[in-house]
Amino acid sequence: MSNKESLNFVEIEVEKDLEAGTYAGRVHTRFPPEPNGYLHIGHAKSICLNFGLAKKYGGKTNLRFDDTNPVTEDTEYVDSIKADIKWLGFEWEGQELYASDYFEQLYEFAVKLIQDGKAYVDDSSAEEIAKMKGTPTQAGLNSPFRERTIEENLRLFEGMKNGEYPDGARVLRAKYDMASPNMLLRDPNLYRIKRAHHHRTGDKWCIYPLYDFAHGQSDAIEKITHSVCTLEFKNHRPLYDWLIESLGIYPTRQIEFARLNLEYTMMSKRKLLQLVNDKHVSGWDDPRMPTISGMRRRGYSAAAIRNFCDRIGIAKRDNVIEYASLEFSVREDLNKVATRVMGVLDPVKLVITNYPKDQVEFVEIENNPEDPESGVRSIPFSGELYIEREDFMEDPPKKFFRLGPERSVRLKSGYIITCTGFDKDPDTDAITEIRCTYYPDSKSGADTSGIKAKGTLHWVSVKEAVPVEIRLYDRLFSDPNPAGHPDQDFREFLNPDSLRYIPTAYVEPALKEAKLGQHFQFIRKGYYCLDQDSSSEKLVFNQTVGLKDSWAKKG
RNA sequence: UGACCCAUGGUGUAAUCGGUAACACAACUGUUUUUGGUGCAGUCAUUCAAGGUUCGAGUCCUUGUGGGUCAACCA
């Protein structure tokens, strides 16, 4: 194979346009969210594509809110969307734009369409219109209002704008073809009467354009060259192109790609909103949500998400991405940037019987072995430590490299120890304390003992240990496709164990200085980050993702 | 029973004028390692089916099969 980088099909189409000089060598894309929910990982794919295209071909990307349905839209969503895009590392061209900025222009476009005999006002009810639509195999029926004069249509449409008719009384429709085999072309609705307070235009308008008469027109107004959207809009394209031609506006090209589907979750904003409203999650930014804000809170980095979007590619076939692919991207990035720290999630006390009583020494630990620039840090070591309960077995199998009676391990950055005994709670059989001796000449970095220890354990000095709360997350749904069962509500597949609390775990003192947005690796356990629920009295850490664990897999 | 789109390993994406299936993830080996992490090396597909065109087909044609989208005054 050549060393030429392979292009996705959208890039191929863009390059064709570039070569043909279709848009005078320009590439201007747009990301057009509706402000009716928070952005999710599927949007991230679209953001990376649209902004990536512009970046690659020296173009620009507009951020345009597709705010034509006032009843579901809100400024809270506008703010979160802007924040999420910035956090992902993208910059849109100039100020953010709004389809609602074009309401006046859109109205004029509609008038022109009517004047050209290409649109009419229909007095039928929504039900009647639906009935006259026909079915996929059966042509629709012309509306009795279809042949109104241009003058009457003009007068009626103006009346709609002026609030002379109640909501739903009339609608503006394209005069296209009620017999079209493409259902979307059977005289689609263009404008509806809806008295609702708009988050930006307030009560100025009582008619609002529908998607088909707002999106493409906004693209044209902004002289967008390539309007990249998901596959479900493919069937709209003939209408998109027809309106451009009819209106004589900028000929933006619509290109459709397959949306992202991720195992064990779903991307429907409507369904995600239900989870929020029903309090199945703590909010749009719950760390279990597939939202950008949820993933950020969970500890996923922007680079990880970008790399993920890069890795999954762009194509036209339906796809379901494995969760492992996302988690790989997260681990890959965090491995490079996360500071290694000591944290014991399920503590059991380890007493080093030959260590000087009450002595505390500071041992050095690398901040990140993957990053030579990251330096070292000192952590307190003493004769009383917490280690992980699962790192000790009373009667371990041969392949268990951790602690057991008579067995030796290295305490990471400290000394090699040999287990000499342990205590058990007679009632519960639980280990209450482990005893060991250490080898003073085995100190990390200055080991002259000659002793070989197969395993290395993480630990925290009891006296200096900081108690923290840990939140462990699992997939939100137990079914790979929770929204894919026509006879069952997606909430039936909610995983009851998706959130687990560890009320008291112990971490090294340096973590008292942890800041929101920092990434840590709790050595041998996983990646963690401080949660916004933390207070000065209680620190809360989220597990971003566990480390790969080939031992747990075998066991 | 309509229109449109799609079909390459367990998953995702490549193969750009038809030239002999590549990359990543997952899985499994082995190796390195003061994280059972990381790194490194290796194993794992004749491209939905059947015909056709061609010296040669994942790529072109035909017919099937399977999947998706469309009948919101949502986007």
XYZ file of C-alpha atoms (C1' of nucleotides) in Angstrom:
630
model
C 0.000 0.000 0.000
C 1.136 3.532 -0.652
C 1.895 5.904 2.177
C -0.927 8.107 0.962
C -3.370 8.671 3.751
C -6.752 7.116 3.112
C -9.710 9.439 2.933
C -13.237 8.874 4.083
C -15.976 9.173 1.492
C -16.964 12.682 2.585
C -13.401 13.873 2.091
C -13.363 12.227 -1.317
C -16.491 14.146 -2.313
C -15.102 17.397 -0.952
C -11.880 16.895 -2.876
C -13.858 16.268 -6.042
C -15.601 19.604 -5.531
C -12.279 21.240 -4.850
C -10.793 19.879 -8.046
C -13.844 20.825 -10.072
C -13.807 24.285 -8.564
C -17.456 23.907 -7.633
C -17.294 26.294 -4.710
C -14.342 28.343 -5.904
C -12.060 26.219 -3.767
C -13.932 27.006 -0.578
C -14.821 24.561 2.168
C -17.258 25.956 4.700
C -19.072 23.517 6.961
C -21.434 23.966 9.844
C -22.439 22.162 12.997
C -26.187 22.656 13.468
C -27.421 21.409 16.862
C -30.945 21.956 18.037
C -30.747 23.451 21.531
C -33.135 20.926 23.031
C -30.681 18.738 24.924
C -27.044 18.248 25.744
C -24.528 17.102 23.185
C -23.633 13.409 23.209
C -20.848 11.274 21.788
C -22.755 10.969 18.518
C -22.605 14.743 18.176
C -18.899 14.536 18.902
C -18.527 12.395 15.798
C -20.315 15.034 13.749
C -18.325 17.855 15.349
C -15.031 16.145 14.619
C -16.127 15.521 11.033
C -17.396 19.028 10.316
C -14.651 20.939 12.078
C -12.075 18.420 10.878
C -13.094 18.897 7.246
C -12.726 22.657 7.495
C -9.398 22.361 9.246
C -8.059 19.898 6.708
C -9.021 21.987 3.694
C -8.315 25.414 5.115
C -11.970 26.315 5.547
C -14.297 27.445 8.280
C -17.061 25.965 10.385
C -20.102 27.800 11.649
C -21.915 26.930 14.820
C -25.578 27.371 14.041
C -28.380 26.572 16.412
C -31.301 25.048 14.587
C -33.820 26.722 16.837
C -37.078 26.547 14.950
C -39.136 24.678 17.522
C -39.538 27.008 20.525
C -41.422 24.547 22.705
C -38.446 22.232 23.252
C -35.582 24.690 23.066
C -33.825 26.577 25.803
C -30.818 28.794 26.452
C -29.526 26.315 29.030
C -28.889 23.979 26.135
C -27.303 26.703 24.044
C -24.800 27.387 26.817
C -23.974 23.742 27.418
C -23.503 23.095 23.705
C -21.096 25.991 23.318
C -19.139 24.879 26.361
C -18.928 21.293 25.130
C -17.677 22.236 21.670
C -15.008 24.484 23.148
C -13.991 21.826 25.604
C -13.645 19.352 22.755
C -11.103 21.754 21.337
C -12.931 23.306 18.387
C -13.477 26.926 17.458
C -16.318 28.054 15.303
C -16.195 30.957 12.899
C -17.143 34.289 14.484
C -20.144 34.442 16.768
C -22.509 31.530 17.066
C -25.412 31.765 14.638
C -29.082 30.928 14.955
C -31.640 29.847 12.400
C -33.941 32.209 14.293
C -31.752 35.086 13.076
C -33.086 34.310 9.636
C -36.810 34.210 10.409
C -37.452 37.398 8.451
C -35.482 36.160 5.456
C -37.105 32.747 5.663
C -40.496 34.414 5.607
C -39.503 36.258 2.443
C -38.349 33.000 0.901
C -41.757 31.519 1.634
C -43.501 34.461 0.025
C -41.381 33.998 -3.083
C -42.267 30.335 -3.202
C -45.965 31.213 -3.017
C -45.572 33.853 -5.699
C -44.008 31.249 -7.953
C -46.924 28.930 -7.347
C -44.758 26.451 -5.463
C -46.408 26.639 -2.064
C -49.912 26.918 -0.728
C -51.772 27.421 2.505
C -53.675 24.363 3.633
C -56.580 24.646 6.079
C -56.691 20.918 6.737
C -56.066 19.609 10.220
C -52.938 17.635 11.058
C -55.012 14.441 11.020
C -56.495 15.206 7.636
C -53.113 15.993 6.186
C -51.730 12.759 7.584
C -54.580 10.816 6.086
C -54.139 12.436 2.684
C -50.439 11.579 2.738
C -51.202 8.041 1.648
C -48.872 5.175 2.475
C -45.510 4.101 1.092
C -47.243 1.895 -1.446
C -50.223 4.148 -2.052
C -50.162 7.621 -3.547
C -51.472 10.513 -1.501
C -54.469 12.672 -2.255
C -54.320 16.310 -3.261
C -55.581 18.644 -0.609
C -58.804 20.490 -1.497
C -56.866 23.680 -0.785
C -54.059 22.871 -3.163
C -55.329 24.971 -6.055
C -55.865 28.251 -4.260
C -54.815 31.351 -6.153
C -51.470 32.914 -5.505
C -53.228 36.000 -4.173
C -55.293 34.040 -1.697
C -52.236 32.085 -0.559
C -50.320 35.301 -0.092
C -53.149 36.838 1.925
C -53.621 33.738 4.054
C -49.900 33.308 4.732
C -49.658 36.907 5.827
C -52.657 36.309 8.040
C -50.830 33.345 9.575
C -47.890 35.575 10.340
C -50.139 38.282 11.781
C -51.722 35.892 14.216
C -55.180 35.925 12.646
C -55.682 32.182 13.028
C -55.401 29.837 15.975
C -52.525 27.383 16.367
C -52.772 24.507 13.959
C -55.514 26.116 11.897
C -53.452 26.387 8.741
C -50.104 25.353 7.463
C -47.924 26.360 4.525
C -47.076 23.460 2.249
C -44.779 22.974 -0.686
C -46.661 22.186 -3.871
C -44.551 19.264 -4.884
C -46.098 15.885 -5.685
C -48.638 13.969 -3.627
C -47.937 10.844 -5.681
C -44.197 10.818 -5.114
C -42.881 7.428 -4.020
C -40.768 9.385 -1.547
C -43.179 10.174 1.270
C -41.224 13.265 2.264
C -41.973 14.845 -1.083
C -45.748 14.635 -0.743
C -46.309 18.356 -0.272
C -44.233 18.692 2.889
C -45.215 21.252 5.524
C -43.073 24.354 5.527
C -44.584 26.616 8.192
C -46.876 26.035 11.131
C -48.700 28.350 13.498
C -47.412 27.894 17.024
C -47.782 30.466 19.732
C -44.818 29.687 21.897
C -42.192 31.835 23.517
C -38.955 31.536 21.588
C -35.709 31.625 23.565
C -34.387 34.392 21.340
C -37.185 36.012 19.357
C -39.578 35.987 22.285
C -43.175 36.416 21.145
C -42.380 38.196 17.914
C -43.416 35.269 15.759
C -46.378 32.956 15.934
C -45.368 31.008 12.839
C -42.195 28.969 12.695
C -40.572 27.245 9.733
C -40.116 23.490 9.822
C -36.778 21.781 9.386
C -37.113 21.390 5.623
C -37.678 25.088 5.200
C -35.080 26.258 7.676
C -32.039 24.078 7.514
C -31.092 24.212 3.859
C -32.062 27.867 3.637
C -29.828 28.698 6.587
C -27.021 26.764 4.905
C -27.517 28.862 1.796
C -27.690 32.149 3.673
C -24.357 31.309 5.315
C -22.935 30.117 1.984
C -22.101 26.770 3.466
C -20.427 24.591 0.849
C -20.946 21.157 2.371
C -23.865 20.419 4.657
C -22.858 17.149 6.258
C -25.646 15.367 8.084
C -26.735 11.890 9.081
C -28.332 9.254 6.870
C -31.936 9.811 7.929
C -31.863 13.058 5.937
C -30.975 11.299 2.721
C -34.610 11.154 1.685
C -34.914 14.883 2.282
C -32.204 15.723 -0.217
C -34.433 16.027 -3.322
C -36.477 18.584 -1.383
C -33.339 20.293 -0.112
C -32.092 20.665 -3.684
C -35.506 21.612 -5.081
C -35.859 24.466 -2.620
C -32.372 25.744 -3.427
C -33.257 25.750 -7.088
C -36.706 27.214 -6.607
C -35.403 29.979 -4.408
C -32.287 30.551 -6.473
C -30.096 30.509 -3.374
C -26.556 29.315 -2.677
C -26.208 25.705 -3.811
C -24.927 24.009 -0.682
C -24.309 20.309 -1.131
C -25.796 17.926 1.408
C -23.778 14.795 2.139
C -25.047 12.103 4.501
C -23.032 9.757 6.706
C -23.989 7.044 9.177
C -24.556 8.191 12.730
C -22.690 6.661 15.638
C -24.280 3.878 17.609
C -22.571 2.713 20.780
C -23.204 -0.580 22.520
C -25.155 -0.495 25.777
C -26.490 3.006 25.329
C -28.558 5.116 22.988
C -28.242 8.542 21.459
C -31.834 9.698 21.402
C -31.973 13.098 23.079
C -35.611 12.479 23.864
C -34.771 9.301 25.739
C -31.773 10.838 27.467
C -34.048 13.651 28.624
C -36.412 11.056 30.061
C -33.572 9.567 32.089
C -32.847 13.017 33.459
C -36.475 13.886 34.159
C -37.235 10.526 35.754
C -34.114 10.878 37.919
C -32.603 7.660 36.715
C -29.439 9.723 36.479
C -28.366 12.801 38.396
C -28.521 15.028 35.321
C -27.320 15.423 31.757
C -23.778 15.369 33.106
C -24.176 12.182 35.120
C -20.934 10.269 34.551
C -22.891 7.332 33.157
C -24.511 9.400 30.425
C -23.176 9.229 26.848
C -23.165 13.027 26.846
C -20.019 15.077 26.364
C -20.585 16.666 29.764
C -21.134 13.255 31.368
C -17.966 11.863 29.859
C -16.028 14.941 30.897
C -17.261 14.523 34.464
C -16.421 10.852 34.267
C -12.844 11.822 33.427
C -12.718 11.151 29.688
C -10.359 13.645 28.061
C -11.182 15.713 25.017
C -8.220 14.172 23.209
C -9.534 10.696 23.993
C -12.918 11.532 22.502
C -11.339 13.104 19.435
C -9.099 10.088 18.912
C -12.077 7.821 19.302
C -14.026 9.712 16.645
C -11.014 9.467 14.406
C -10.638 5.765 14.988
C -14.243 4.799 14.223
C -14.160 6.441 10.808
C -16.892 7.816 8.576
C -18.983 5.653 6.278
C -22.527 5.039 5.126
C -23.332 1.713 6.675
C -25.052 1.280 9.986
C -22.586 0.586 12.737
C -22.512 -0.319 16.382
C -19.250 0.542 18.056
C -17.980 -1.654 20.855
C -17.544 0.027 24.193
C -14.039 -1.402 24.347
C -13.059 0.835 21.475
C -14.079 3.961 23.380
C -12.368 2.750 26.536
C -9.205 1.994 24.619
C -9.075 5.590 23.416
C -9.605 6.814 26.960
C -6.884 4.608 28.448
C -4.532 5.414 25.602
C -4.691 9.143 26.271
C -4.884 8.970 30.051
C -1.876 6.653 30.169
C 0.148 9.494 28.698
C -1.150 12.275 30.925
C -2.404 10.866 34.224
C -0.333 11.309 37.379
C 0.245 8.005 39.144
C -0.973 8.057 42.730
C -1.574 5.638 45.583
C -5.170 4.845 46.428
C -6.546 1.834 48.280
C -10.189 1.158 47.528
C -10.855 -1.784 49.820
C -8.372 -1.360 52.653
C -6.940 -3.920 55.026
C -4.230 -3.030 57.507
C -0.675 -4.239 56.990
C 1.727 -3.974 59.936
C 5.478 -4.171 59.350
C 6.623 -5.602 62.648
C 10.336 -4.840 62.277
C 9.866 -1.273 61.081
C 10.817 1.362 63.708
C 7.684 2.259 65.589
C 6.285 5.697 64.824
C 8.876 6.296 62.136
C 7.748 7.951 58.932
C 10.010 8.219 55.926
C 9.334 9.710 52.564
C 9.851 7.605 49.485
C 10.048 8.814 45.921
C 7.604 7.832 43.246
C 7.493 8.736 39.562
C 4.627 10.993 38.643
C 4.291 9.237 35.323
C 6.697 6.639 33.975
C 5.368 7.345 30.450
C 6.439 10.960 30.700
C 10.079 11.533 31.671
C 9.382 15.253 32.116
C 6.824 14.627 34.835
C 9.334 14.242 37.654
C 8.965 12.544 41.002
C 7.049 13.087 44.217
C 7.526 12.028 47.834
C 4.974 9.998 49.705
C 4.945 9.002 53.378
C 5.813 5.408 54.246
C 5.490 3.895 57.695
C 5.102 0.663 59.639
C 1.314 0.732 59.352
C -0.136 0.723 55.886
C -3.339 0.018 54.091
C -3.165 -2.405 51.217
C -5.875 -3.741 48.942
C -7.874 -6.559 50.473
C -7.784 -8.497 47.225
C -3.981 -8.372 47.241
C -3.850 -10.921 50.068
C -4.973 -14.527 50.006
C -4.869 -16.875 52.922
C -4.365 -19.840 50.651
C -3.236 -18.488 47.293
C -2.799 -20.481 44.099
C 0.657 -20.739 42.552
C 0.047 -18.085 39.909
C -1.055 -15.501 42.487
C 1.808 -13.002 42.544
C 0.562 -11.022 45.500
C 0.711 -11.503 49.252
C 0.018 -14.704 51.199
C 1.502 -16.469 54.197
C 5.312 -16.682 53.790
C 5.137 -14.894 50.476
C 7.114 -11.843 49.488
C 6.128 -8.827 47.451
C 7.491 -5.363 46.813
C 5.611 -2.387 48.121
C 5.703 -0.010 45.177
C 8.474 2.580 45.631
C 9.163 1.141 49.108
C 10.536 -2.144 50.368
C 10.198 -5.833 49.830
C 8.241 -7.510 52.590
C 7.479 -11.075 53.627
C 4.180 -11.978 55.186
C 4.553 -13.435 58.684
C 0.973 -13.730 59.872
C -2.551 -12.377 59.865
C -5.661 -12.022 62.020
C -9.208 -12.937 61.153
C -12.518 -11.920 62.534
C -13.797 -15.180 64.060
C -17.375 -14.374 63.121
C -17.061 -13.184 59.565
C -13.807 -14.896 58.604
C -12.638 -11.567 57.195
C -8.964 -10.672 57.411
C -8.528 -7.861 59.919
C -4.776 -7.383 59.916
C -1.774 -8.711 58.050
C 1.714 -8.793 59.558
C 5.001 -8.825 57.755
C 8.676 -7.972 58.051
C 10.584 -5.796 55.654
C 14.118 -5.871 54.302
C 15.794 -2.517 55.046
C 18.321 -3.047 52.232
C 15.602 -3.581 49.602
C 14.562 0.012 49.316
C 13.354 1.100 45.920
C 16.157 2.501 43.810
C 18.802 1.304 46.270
C 18.044 -2.368 46.492
C 21.077 -4.386 47.509
C 19.124 -7.237 49.047
C 19.212 -9.491 46.001
C 15.705 -10.651 46.823
C 13.333 -11.183 43.918
C 9.693 -10.386 44.405
C 7.275 -11.246 41.648
C 4.489 -8.934 42.676
C 4.300 -5.243 43.462
C 1.546 -3.763 45.605
C 0.242 -0.247 46.053
C -0.331 1.052 49.572
C -1.124 4.107 51.687
C 0.386 4.964 55.079
C -2.369 4.698 57.683
C -1.583 7.846 59.608
C -1.373 10.082 56.548
C -4.173 8.378 54.631
C -6.951 10.654 53.380
C -10.418 9.097 53.457
C -12.376 9.756 50.280
C -15.554 8.596 48.621
C -15.201 6.649 45.412
C -17.856 6.226 42.736
C -17.564 3.248 40.465
C -19.491 3.143 37.226
C -20.680 0.389 34.998
C -22.693 0.577 31.803
C -26.035 2.322 32.246
C -27.902 -0.414 30.406
C -27.552 -4.144 30.573
C -28.684 -4.649 26.993
C -26.405 -3.878 24.029
C -29.249 -2.086 22.274
C -31.654 -0.813 24.941
C -33.694 1.252 22.486
C -33.871 -1.537 19.951
C -36.731 -3.553 21.394
C -40.047 -2.457 19.900
C -42.090 -4.172 22.588
C -40.080 -3.090 25.585
C -39.363 0.294 27.069
C -35.666 1.119 27.120
C -35.861 1.794 30.870
C -36.479 -1.887 31.477
C -32.853 -2.440 30.577
C -31.410 0.021 33.068
C -28.512 -1.635 34.874
C -29.251 -1.531 38.624
C -25.532 -1.703 39.397
C -24.420 1.096 37.117
C -23.314 3.178 40.109
C -21.553 1.826 43.182
C -20.317 3.892 46.083
C -17.269 3.162 48.155
C -17.899 5.400 51.157
C -14.377 5.234 52.501
C -11.298 4.557 50.466
C -7.825 5.823 51.396
C -5.611 7.894 49.189
C -2.209 9.510 49.593
C -2.118 13.054 50.985
C -1.142 14.707 47.683
C -4.682 14.123 46.476
C -5.948 16.749 48.886
C -4.724 19.208 46.251
C -6.548 17.496 43.380
C -8.321 19.848 41.022
C -11.381 19.342 38.871
C -10.319 18.292 35.404
C -7.090 16.585 36.474
C -6.553 12.979 35.563
C -5.042 10.478 37.956
C -4.122 6.871 37.734
C -4.633 5.027 40.978
C -1.779 2.620 40.489
C -2.893 -0.886 39.571
C -6.562 0.129 39.776
C -7.607 2.569 37.125
C -8.042 6.161 36.097
C -9.820 8.529 38.442
C -10.766 12.169 38.673
C -12.156 14.499 41.280
C -15.920 14.893 41.099
C -17.690 18.220 41.356
C -19.629 16.919 44.354
C -16.424 17.159 46.411
C -16.294 19.535 49.368
C -13.531 20.557 51.731
C -14.801 17.937 54.187
C -15.224 15.144 51.714
C -13.421 14.447 48.498
C -15.232 12.385 45.892
C -13.442 10.579 43.087
C -14.978 9.066 39.975
C -13.521 6.026 38.394
C -13.051 7.026 34.772
C -12.151 3.544 33.587
C -10.344 0.611 35.138
C -6.932 -0.559 34.058
C -6.872 -3.647 31.897
C -6.595 -6.582 34.249
C -5.382 -9.802 32.696
C -5.266 -11.461 36.115
C -8.923 -10.788 36.878
C -9.769 -12.111 33.441
C -8.059 -15.435 34.097
C -9.467 -15.767 37.576
C -46.353 -4.460 -1.488
C -43.309 1.720 -2.880
C -38.863 4.928 -2.920
C -34.026 5.566 -1.301
C -29.538 3.736 1.120
C -26.236 -0.113 2.858
C -23.641 -5.208 2.886
C -15.432 -6.609 3.632
C -12.800 -10.927 10.131
C -16.055 -10.784 16.778
C -16.264 -4.861 16.079
C -15.146 -0.495 13.176
C -12.734 1.455 8.937
C -9.431 0.985 4.267
C -8.184 -0.948 -0.580
C -9.402 6.339 -4.791
C -8.545 4.182 -12.893
C -10.886 -3.381 -11.954
C -4.275 -5.778 -10.477
C -4.284 -10.285 -6.081
C -7.566 -7.982 1.097
C -4.638 -3.301 4.896
C -5.076 -0.603 9.660
C -7.238 -0.156 14.531
C -10.047 -2.359 18.560
C -11.299 -7.167 20.781
C -9.500 -12.173 21.676
C -5.382 -15.479 22.234
C 0.301 -16.618 22.532
C 5.038 -15.123 23.930
C 8.311 -11.192 25.865
C 9.638 -6.854 28.900
C 8.279 -4.595 33.425
C 9.211 -2.066 40.946
C 1.602 -0.962 37.993
C -0.819 -8.773 36.376
C -0.833 -1.333 33.549
C 2.380 0.421 29.416
C 5.711 -1.268 25.534
C 7.335 -5.077 21.968
C 6.640 -9.618 18.825
C 3.182 -13.011 16.904
C -1.802 -15.728 15.748
C -6.866 -14.861 13.861
C -11.005 -13.139 6.614
C -10.436 -15.814 -0.245
C -15.059 -9.494 0.923
C -23.880 -11.769 1.974
C -25.478 -15.535 -2.170
C -25.846 -17.124 -7.231
C -24.888 -16.025 -12.080
C -22.352 -12.755 -15.799
C -18.313 -9.415 -18.108
C -12.786 -9.793 -17.924
C -6.227 -12.343 -18.621
C -7.789 -10.610 -13.737
C -13.690 -8.585 -9.668
C -14.288 -6.558 -2.690
C -14.603 -2.997 -6.785
C -18.509 -3.401 -12.959
C -23.594 -5.830 -14.563
C -28.044 -9.023 -13.306
C -31.044 -11.491 -9.876
C -31.740 -12.802 -5.071
C -31.046 -12.503 0.410
C -30.355 -9.587 4.770
C -30.376 -4.790 7.293
C -31.635 0.520 7.634
C -34.546 5.153 6.541
C -39.327 7.428 5.139
C -46.404 8.097 6.190
C -44.190 14.414 13.270
C -47.747 21.178 12.296
C -39.794 17.223 15.604
C -34.877 18.040 13.940
